[in-house]
Structures are given as C-alpha cells and as structure tokens.
Amino acid sequence: MASSAGHGFGCVIARRGSVSREQINRLRSRFRSSHTTDDFSSATCRITVVGEGVPTFCAARWHHIVCAGAARFDNRAVLLSALQRRNISLDTTATDLEIAGALYAEHGASMAGLLEGDFAFVLYDHLARRVVAVRDIFGVRPLFYSEQESSLHFSSRCEALAPETSNYDHEYIAEFVMGHTTSSVNTMYRGVQRVAPAHVMTWRESRCESTR
C-alpha cells in the first residue's frame, strides 16, 4: 500500500520477543514523513513510535510505564494537584502523557475515569507486561489497533494498519455506505479494529478485556 497523507502516529508493542526492523519500516512507510521517532526498550519489550504532525502526537515515559498517542486534559491542573498530594512530584511543564503515566502507576486502568478532555493513547507497563488503550468519552481522537501473533499495532489512522494485500470487510463497507453501521469497533479492513469511545482495552499475555 502506498504512503498516505495526513497527521498521525503509530506504534508497535512486542508481546513476545522483540519488534522487528521490518515491522517498524512498514509502519513508517504508511506516513508521508515520519521525522519523529521515539524508541523505548526494556528487558521484555520494545515499543517504537513513529509520528507525523508532531507535537500533536508524542510519547512519554513514567518510570516503567511508556505512553504513546495524543492527549489534551482539560483538568490537568486538578490532576497535577492530586498527584502532588500523593507525594508524586511532576513539573508543571509535564506533558499530558506524562501525567497519564503517573496516574496509571497510582490507579491502574481506572485512571481513565479521572480524565477530562480529548485523548487517545496507549500505555505499556513493562513490569506487569500489560498494554492499556484509552479513548475519550466522545471519541474526538481516533485510535485503531491490530493484533498479531507476537505484537500489537496501534495507530491514529486506520489505513496505517491495513495489511499489504488489503482484506476489506465488505459487510461493514456496505453498512457504512447505507449510513447504518451495526458495529462500533469494526473498520473497512478485516483485522483492524477501533477502540470504542469511552472504553479502556487491556491486554495481558494472550487475554484482552474491554471495559467502559
């Protein structure tokens, strides 16, 4: 598939082994210019983020937690104050993704209920080997994912995750054209799904759980 225009981000998280250079190059090729690349490595996983349209999309680390995506918290002052009361010191210049990582360290996936604003991001907790994807209540920012045997792929753009030989979901496309889709998670590509608005998705080992 040819590269497509537009802003966005993508990341690959290895659940077993490591992320291959082929996977990274394939993801980069889906963006017209991936001039910003962030790599975070640990003993159990490598997460690589490619972005276009920075600084809208970025990545951040909070101790053993890596967060990638886009976030704008309307209540960031309240969140920072709450963290400070728990003796967690974050500079006022901290990015919203750094705040998200600190909140996850304290509250786990339930931290999503504390957030106000528009956001779509992925967290990787390499100590627990857990991946968490979060999307705001109105679904202002998109977030798509594709599960493969040994890795998880995320992007703000559906076409960035499409297989080389496009495998279209004709039933979904027909519903979309008719103006009535029955699924909030399916996309035009089989194997590529969206995180539904106001949902948190959690992967650990081979299990996936979706909560609202």
PDB file of C-alpha atoms in Angstrom:
ATOM      1  CA  MET A   1       0.000   0.000   0.000  1.00  0.00           C
ATOM      2  CA  ALA A   2       1.325   3.427  -0.840  1.00  0.00           C
ATOM      3  CA  SER A   3       2.054   6.015   1.803  1.00  0.00           C
ATOM      4  CA  SER A   4      -0.864   8.268   2.595  1.00  0.00           C
ATOM      5  CA  ALA A   5      -1.005  11.895   3.632  1.00  0.00           C
ATOM      6  CA  GLY A   6      -2.189  13.295   6.908  1.00  0.00           C
ATOM      7  CA  HIS A   7      -1.115  13.609  10.505  1.00  0.00           C
ATOM      8  CA  GLY A   8      -0.991  10.734  12.929  1.00  0.00           C
ATOM      9  CA  PHE A   9       1.022   8.318  15.000  1.00  0.00           C
ATOM     10  CA  GLY A  10       1.670   4.627  15.117  1.00  0.00           C
ATOM     11  CA  CYS A  11       3.401   2.231  17.474  1.00  0.00           C
ATOM     12  CA  VAL A  12       4.298  -1.427  17.703  1.00  0.00           C
ATOM     13  CA  ILE A  13       4.490  -3.286  21.012  1.00  0.00           C
ATOM     14  CA  ALA A  14       6.108  -6.695  21.158  1.00  0.00           C
ATOM     15  CA  ARG A  15       4.275  -9.128  23.416  1.00  0.00           C
ATOM     16  CA  ARG A  16       6.901 -11.812  22.875  1.00  0.00           C
ATOM     17  CA  GLY A  17      10.423 -11.406  21.624  1.00  0.00           C
ATOM     18  CA  SER A  18      11.198  -8.062  20.031  1.00  0.00           C
ATOM     19  CA  VAL A  19       9.844  -5.721  17.393  1.00  0.00           C
ATOM     20  CA  SER A  20      11.474  -6.443  14.055  1.00  0.00           C
ATOM     21  CA  ARG A  21      13.038  -3.773  11.871  1.00  0.00           C
ATOM     22  CA  GLU A  22      10.674  -4.908   9.116  1.00  0.00           C
ATOM     23  CA  GLN A  23       7.650  -4.089  11.280  1.00  0.00           C
ATOM     24  CA  ILE A  24       9.000  -0.635  12.078  1.00  0.00           C
ATOM     25  CA  ASN A  25       9.870   0.182   8.480  1.00  0.00           C
ATOM     26  CA  ARG A  26       6.458  -1.000   7.314  1.00  0.00           C
ATOM     27  CA  LEU A  27       4.728   1.272   9.811  1.00  0.00           C
ATOM     28  CA  ARG A  28       6.925   4.232   8.881  1.00  0.00           C
ATOM     29  CA  SER A  29       6.099   3.733   5.218  1.00  0.00           C
ATOM     30  CA  ARG A  30       2.434   4.442   5.963  1.00  0.00           C
ATOM     31  CA  PHE A  31       3.241   8.063   6.841  1.00  0.00           C
ATOM     32  CA  ARG A  32       4.411  10.611   4.310  1.00  0.00           C
ATOM     33  CA  SER A  33       7.116  11.831   6.685  1.00  0.00           C
ATOM     34  CA  SER A  34       7.895  10.098   9.972  1.00  0.00           C
ATOM     35  CA  HIS A  35      10.541  12.582  11.009  1.00  0.00           C
ATOM     36  CA  THR A  36       9.999  11.974  14.710  1.00  0.00           C
ATOM     37  CA  THR A  37      10.668   8.508  16.082  1.00  0.00           C
ATOM     38  CA  ASP A  38      10.766   7.537  19.749  1.00  0.00           C
ATOM     39  CA  ASP A  39      12.153   4.184  20.843  1.00  0.00           C
ATOM     40  CA  PHE A  40      11.709   2.782  24.345  1.00  0.00           C
ATOM     41  CA  SER A  41      13.322  -0.506  25.235  1.00  0.00           C
ATOM     42  CA  SER A  42      13.113  -2.798  28.221  1.00  0.00           C
ATOM     43  CA  ALA A  43      14.131  -6.351  29.004  1.00  0.00           C
ATOM     44  CA  THR A  44      10.734  -7.641  27.930  1.00  0.00           C
ATOM     45  CA  CYS A  45       9.546  -5.321  25.207  1.00  0.00           C
ATOM     46  CA  ARG A  46      10.392  -2.667  22.719  1.00  0.00           C
ATOM     47  CA  ILE A  47       7.866  -0.024  21.794  1.00  0.00           C
ATOM     48  CA  THR A  48       8.563   2.188  18.826  1.00  0.00           C
ATOM     49  CA  VAL A  49       6.512   5.252  17.994  1.00  0.00           C
ATOM     50  CA  VAL A  50       6.511   6.945  14.628  1.00  0.00           C
ATOM     51  CA  GLY A  51       4.755  10.239  14.238  1.00  0.00           C
ATOM     52  CA  GLU A  52       3.698  12.777  11.686  1.00  0.00           C
ATOM     53  CA  GLY A  53       2.368  16.182  12.636  1.00  0.00           C
ATOM     54  CA  VAL A  54       4.338  16.429  15.864  1.00  0.00           C
ATOM     55  CA  PRO A  55       3.832  17.852  18.503  1.00  0.00           C
ATOM     56  CA  THR A  56       0.180  16.759  18.301  1.00  0.00           C
ATOM     57  CA  PHE A  57       1.319  13.184  18.852  1.00  0.00           C
ATOM     58  CA  CYS A  58       4.127  12.145  21.142  1.00  0.00           C
ATOM     59  CA  ALA A  59       5.425   9.583  23.590  1.00  0.00           C
ATOM     60  CA  ALA A  60       6.468   9.793  27.222  1.00  0.00           C
ATOM     61  CA  ARG A  61       7.881   7.587  29.945  1.00  0.00           C
ATOM     62  CA  TRP A  62       6.981   7.476  33.631  1.00  0.00           C
ATOM     63  CA  HIS A  63       9.321   5.043  35.381  1.00  0.00           C
ATOM     64  CA  HIS A  64       8.347   1.594  33.997  1.00  0.00           C
ATOM     65  CA  ILE A  65       5.362   2.902  32.016  1.00  0.00           C
ATOM     66  CA  VAL A  66       5.525   4.142  28.446  1.00  0.00           C
ATOM     67  CA  CYS A  67       2.658   6.160  26.984  1.00  0.00           C
ATOM     68  CA  ALA A  68       2.159   6.990  23.303  1.00  0.00           C
ATOM     69  CA  GLY A  69      -0.569   8.837  21.471  1.00  0.00           C
ATOM     70  CA  ALA A  70      -2.337  12.163  21.831  1.00  0.00           C
ATOM     71  CA  ALA A  71      -3.914  13.808  24.871  1.00  0.00           C
ATOM     72  CA  ARG A  72      -5.283  17.164  25.973  1.00  0.00           C
ATOM     73  CA  PHE A  73      -6.591  17.138  29.527  1.00  0.00           C
ATOM     74  CA  ASP A  74      -8.942  19.970  30.448  1.00  0.00           C
ATOM     75  CA  ASN A  75      -8.430  19.174  34.138  1.00  0.00           C
ATOM     76  CA  ARG A  76      -4.628  18.831  34.107  1.00  0.00           C
ATOM     77  CA  ALA A  77      -4.254  21.311  36.991  1.00  0.00           C
ATOM     78  CA  VAL A  78      -6.575  19.191  39.129  1.00  0.00           C
ATOM     79  CA  LEU A  79      -4.727  16.014  38.152  1.00  0.00           C
ATOM     80  CA  LEU A  80      -1.326  17.522  38.954  1.00  0.00           C
ATOM     81  CA  SER A  81      -2.596  18.727  42.328  1.00  0.00           C
ATOM     82  CA  ALA A  82      -3.992  15.286  43.165  1.00  0.00           C
ATOM     83  CA  LEU A  83      -0.662  13.660  42.282  1.00  0.00           C
ATOM     84  CA  GLN A  84       1.249  16.167  44.397  1.00  0.00           C
ATOM     85  CA  ARG A  85      -0.961  15.342  47.393  1.00  0.00           C
ATOM     86  CA  ARG A  86       0.214  11.755  46.977  1.00  0.00           C
ATOM     87  CA  ASN A  87       3.824  12.980  47.071  1.00  0.00           C
ATOM     88  CA  ILE A  88       4.279  12.435  43.353  1.00  0.00           C
ATOM     89  CA  SER A  89       6.223  15.367  42.021  1.00  0.00           C
ATOM     90  CA  LEU A  90       5.570  16.350  38.433  1.00  0.00           C
ATOM     91  CA  ASP A  91       6.760  19.624  36.971  1.00  0.00           C
ATOM     92  CA  THR A  92       4.056  21.964  35.703  1.00  0.00           C
ATOM     93  CA  THR A  93       5.638  21.594  32.257  1.00  0.00           C
ATOM     94  CA  ALA A  94       4.958  17.839  32.236  1.00  0.00           C
ATOM     95  CA  THR A  95       3.124  16.653  29.150  1.00  0.00           C
ATOM     96  CA  ASP A  96      -0.367  15.251  29.462  1.00  0.00           C
ATOM     97  CA  LEU A  97       1.001  11.828  28.524  1.00  0.00           C
ATOM     98  CA  GLU A  98       3.475  12.006  31.423  1.00  0.00           C
ATOM     99  CA  ILE A  99       0.543  12.829  33.695  1.00  0.00           C
ATOM    100  CA  ALA A 100      -1.314   9.822  32.270  1.00  0.00           C
ATOM    101  CA  GLY A 101       1.627   7.559  33.048  1.00  0.00           C
ATOM    102  CA  ALA A 102       1.860   8.821  36.639  1.00  0.00           C
ATOM    103  CA  LEU A 103      -1.886   8.376  37.132  1.00  0.00           C
ATOM    104  CA  TYR A 104      -1.733   4.835  35.767  1.00  0.00           C
ATOM    105  CA  ALA A 105       1.089   3.999  38.187  1.00  0.00           C
ATOM    106  CA  GLU A 106      -1.184   5.078  41.048  1.00  0.00           C
ATOM    107  CA  HIS A 107      -4.620   3.914  39.925  1.00  0.00           C
ATOM    108  CA  GLY A 108      -4.158   1.359  37.177  1.00  0.00           C
ATOM    109  CA  ALA A 109      -6.598   1.341  34.259  1.00  0.00           C
ATOM    110  CA  SER A 110      -9.258   3.031  36.411  1.00  0.00           C
ATOM    111  CA  MET A 111      -7.302   6.267  35.926  1.00  0.00           C
ATOM    112  CA  ALA A 112      -9.263   6.745  32.698  1.00  0.00           C
ATOM    113  CA  GLY A 113     -12.273   7.782  34.781  1.00  0.00           C
ATOM    114  CA  LEU A 114     -10.312  10.738  36.150  1.00  0.00           C
ATOM    115  CA  LEU A 115      -9.570  12.253  32.758  1.00  0.00           C
ATOM    116  CA  GLU A 116     -11.463  15.120  31.145  1.00  0.00           C
ATOM    117  CA  GLY A 117     -10.707  16.310  27.645  1.00  0.00           C
ATOM    118  CA  ASP A 118      -9.923  14.626  24.355  1.00  0.00           C
ATOM    119  CA  PHE A 119      -7.401  11.823  24.176  1.00  0.00           C
ATOM    120  CA  ALA A 120      -6.485   8.529  22.583  1.00  0.00           C
ATOM    121  CA  PHE A 121      -3.360   6.833  23.842  1.00  0.00           C
ATOM    122  CA  VAL A 122      -1.667   3.541  24.625  1.00  0.00           C
ATOM    123  CA  LEU A 123       0.223   2.652  27.816  1.00  0.00           C
ATOM    124  CA  TYR A 124       2.693  -0.167  28.210  1.00  0.00           C
ATOM    125  CA  ASP A 125       3.544  -1.348  31.724  1.00  0.00           C
ATOM    126  CA  HIS A 126       6.640  -3.448  31.171  1.00  0.00           C
ATOM    127  CA  LEU A 127       6.775  -4.708  34.774  1.00  0.00           C
ATOM    128  CA  ALA A 128       3.261  -6.166  34.585  1.00  0.00           C
ATOM    129  CA  ARG A 129       3.616  -6.816  30.841  1.00  0.00           C
ATOM    130  CA  ARG A 130       0.263  -5.143  30.355  1.00  0.00           C
ATOM    131  CA  VAL A 131      -0.921  -2.969  27.457  1.00  0.00           C
ATOM    132  CA  VAL A 132      -3.764  -0.483  28.015  1.00  0.00           C
ATOM    133  CA  ALA A 133      -5.517   1.593  25.325  1.00  0.00           C
ATOM    134  CA  VAL A 134      -7.730   4.523  26.366  1.00  0.00           C
ATOM    135  CA  ARG A 135     -10.093   6.732  24.361  1.00  0.00           C
ATOM    136  CA  ASP A 136     -12.103   9.740  25.485  1.00  0.00           C
ATOM    137  CA  ILE A 137     -15.833   9.642  26.080  1.00  0.00           C
ATOM    138  CA  PHE A 138     -16.799  11.407  22.830  1.00  0.00           C
ATOM    139  CA  GLY A 139     -14.230   9.691  20.646  1.00  0.00           C
ATOM    140  CA  VAL A 140     -12.780  13.017  19.485  1.00  0.00           C
ATOM    141  CA  ARG A 141      -9.432  11.400  18.714  1.00  0.00           C
ATOM    142  CA  PRO A 142      -9.330   8.094  16.796  1.00  0.00           C
ATOM    143  CA  LEU A 143      -7.399   5.009  17.881  1.00  0.00           C
ATOM    144  CA  PHE A 144      -7.108   1.774  15.910  1.00  0.00           C
ATOM    145  CA  TYR A 145      -5.345  -1.488  16.636  1.00  0.00           C
ATOM    146  CA  SER A 146      -4.366  -4.745  15.017  1.00  0.00           C
ATOM    147  CA  GLU A 147      -3.495  -7.911  16.937  1.00  0.00           C
ATOM    148  CA  GLN A 148      -0.786 -10.109  15.508  1.00  0.00           C
ATOM    149  CA  GLU A 149       0.738 -13.290  16.845  1.00  0.00           C
ATOM    150  CA  SER A 150       3.584 -11.694  18.786  1.00  0.00           C
ATOM    151  CA  SER A 151       2.808  -7.984  18.690  1.00  0.00           C
ATOM    152  CA  LEU A 152       0.152  -5.297  18.981  1.00  0.00           C
ATOM    153  CA  HIS A 153      -0.010  -2.468  16.462  1.00  0.00           C
ATOM    154  CA  PHE A 154      -1.729   0.859  17.192  1.00  0.00           C
ATOM    155  CA  SER A 155      -2.325   3.969  15.121  1.00  0.00           C
ATOM    156  CA  SER A 156      -4.482   7.060  14.923  1.00  0.00           C
ATOM    157  CA  ARG A 157      -5.079   6.161  11.274  1.00  0.00           C
ATOM    158  CA  CYS A 158      -6.881   3.017  10.165  1.00  0.00           C
ATOM    159  CA  GLU A 159      -5.059   2.711   6.848  1.00  0.00           C
ATOM    160  CA  ALA A 160      -1.692   2.683   8.614  1.00  0.00           C
ATOM    161  CA  LEU A 161      -2.544  -0.770   9.996  1.00  0.00           C
ATOM    162  CA  ALA A 162      -4.072  -2.220   6.854  1.00  0.00           C
ATOM    163  CA  PRO A 163      -2.432  -5.414   5.530  1.00  0.00           C
ATOM    164  CA  GLU A 164      -0.201  -5.212   2.458  1.00  0.00           C
ATOM    165  CA  THR A 165      -2.864  -7.046   0.475  1.00  0.00           C
ATOM    166  CA  SER A 166      -5.964  -5.188   1.570  1.00  0.00           C
ATOM    167  CA  ASN A 167      -8.529  -7.503   3.118  1.00  0.00           C
ATOM    168  CA  TYR A 168     -11.691  -5.441   3.024  1.00  0.00           C
ATOM    169  CA  ASP A 169     -14.687  -6.054   5.272  1.00  0.00           C
ATOM    170  CA  HIS A 170     -17.354  -5.773   2.596  1.00  0.00           C
ATOM    171  CA  GLU A 171     -20.230  -6.150   5.052  1.00  0.00           C
ATOM    172  CA  TYR A 172     -19.014  -3.178   7.094  1.00  0.00           C
ATOM    173  CA  ILE A 173     -18.418  -1.103   3.947  1.00  0.00           C
ATOM    174  CA  ALA A 174     -21.950  -1.825   2.723  1.00  0.00           C
ATOM    175  CA  GLU A 175     -23.402  -0.787   6.088  1.00  0.00           C
ATOM    176  CA  PHE A 176     -21.275   2.371   6.076  1.00  0.00           C
ATOM    177  CA  VAL A 177     -22.430   3.336   2.579  1.00  0.00           C
ATOM    178  CA  MET A 178     -26.047   2.799   3.666  1.00  0.00           C
ATOM    179  CA  GLY A 179     -25.444   5.060   6.657  1.00  0.00           C
ATOM    180  CA  HIS A 180     -26.113   2.413   9.298  1.00  0.00           C
ATOM    181  CA  THR A 181     -23.207   0.507  10.832  1.00  0.00           C
ATOM    182  CA  THR A 182     -24.003  -2.131  13.458  1.00  0.00           C
ATOM    183  CA  SER A 183     -20.536  -2.253  14.996  1.00  0.00           C
ATOM    184  CA  SER A 184     -18.714   0.472  16.916  1.00  0.00           C
ATOM    185  CA  VAL A 185     -15.350  -1.296  16.608  1.00  0.00           C
ATOM    186  CA  ASN A 186     -15.151  -2.744  13.091  1.00  0.00           C
ATOM    187  CA  THR A 187     -13.450  -0.916  10.235  1.00  0.00           C
ATOM    188  CA  MET A 188     -13.241  -1.278   6.480  1.00  0.00           C
ATOM    189  CA  TYR A 189     -10.279  -3.641   6.943  1.00  0.00           C
ATOM    190  CA  ARG A 190     -10.585  -7.108   8.442  1.00  0.00           C
ATOM    191  CA  GLY A 191      -8.146  -7.493  11.298  1.00  0.00           C
ATOM    192  CA  VAL A 192      -8.103  -3.763  12.069  1.00  0.00           C
ATOM    193  CA  GLN A 193     -10.444  -2.538  14.799  1.00  0.00           C
ATOM    194  CA  ARG A 194     -11.026   0.701  16.660  1.00  0.00           C
ATOM    195  CA  VAL A 195     -11.038   1.343  20.375  1.00  0.00           C
ATOM    196  CA  ALA A 196     -14.606   2.463  21.018  1.00  0.00           C
ATOM    197  CA  PRO A 197     -15.216   5.882  22.629  1.00  0.00           C
ATOM    198  CA  ALA A 198     -15.324   5.859  26.450  1.00  0.00           C
ATOM    199  CA  HIS A 199     -13.643   2.452  26.543  1.00  0.00           C
ATOM    200  CA  VAL A 200     -10.480   1.044  28.034  1.00  0.00           C
ATOM    201  CA  MET A 201      -8.915  -2.028  26.476  1.00  0.00           C
ATOM    202  CA  THR A 202      -6.380  -4.119  28.381  1.00  0.00           C
ATOM    203  CA  TRP A 203      -4.096  -6.835  27.033  1.00  0.00           C
ATOM    204  CA  ARG A 204      -2.074  -9.148  29.228  1.00  0.00           C
ATOM    205  CA  GLU A 205      -0.417 -12.230  27.817  1.00  0.00           C
ATOM    206  CA  SER A 206      -2.995 -13.595  25.361  1.00  0.00           C
ATOM    207  CA  ARG A 207      -6.064 -12.133  27.075  1.00  0.00           C
ATOM    208  CA  CYS A 208      -7.897  -8.959  26.073  1.00  0.00           C
ATOM    209  CA  GLU A 209     -10.553  -7.180  28.142  1.00  0.00           C
ATOM    210  CA  SER A 210     -12.677  -4.187  27.169  1.00  0.00           C
ATOM    211  CA  THR A 211     -14.391  -2.035  29.802  1.00  0.00           C
ATOM    212  CA  ARG A 212     -16.481   1.107  29.598  1.00  0.00           C
TER     213      ARG A 212
END
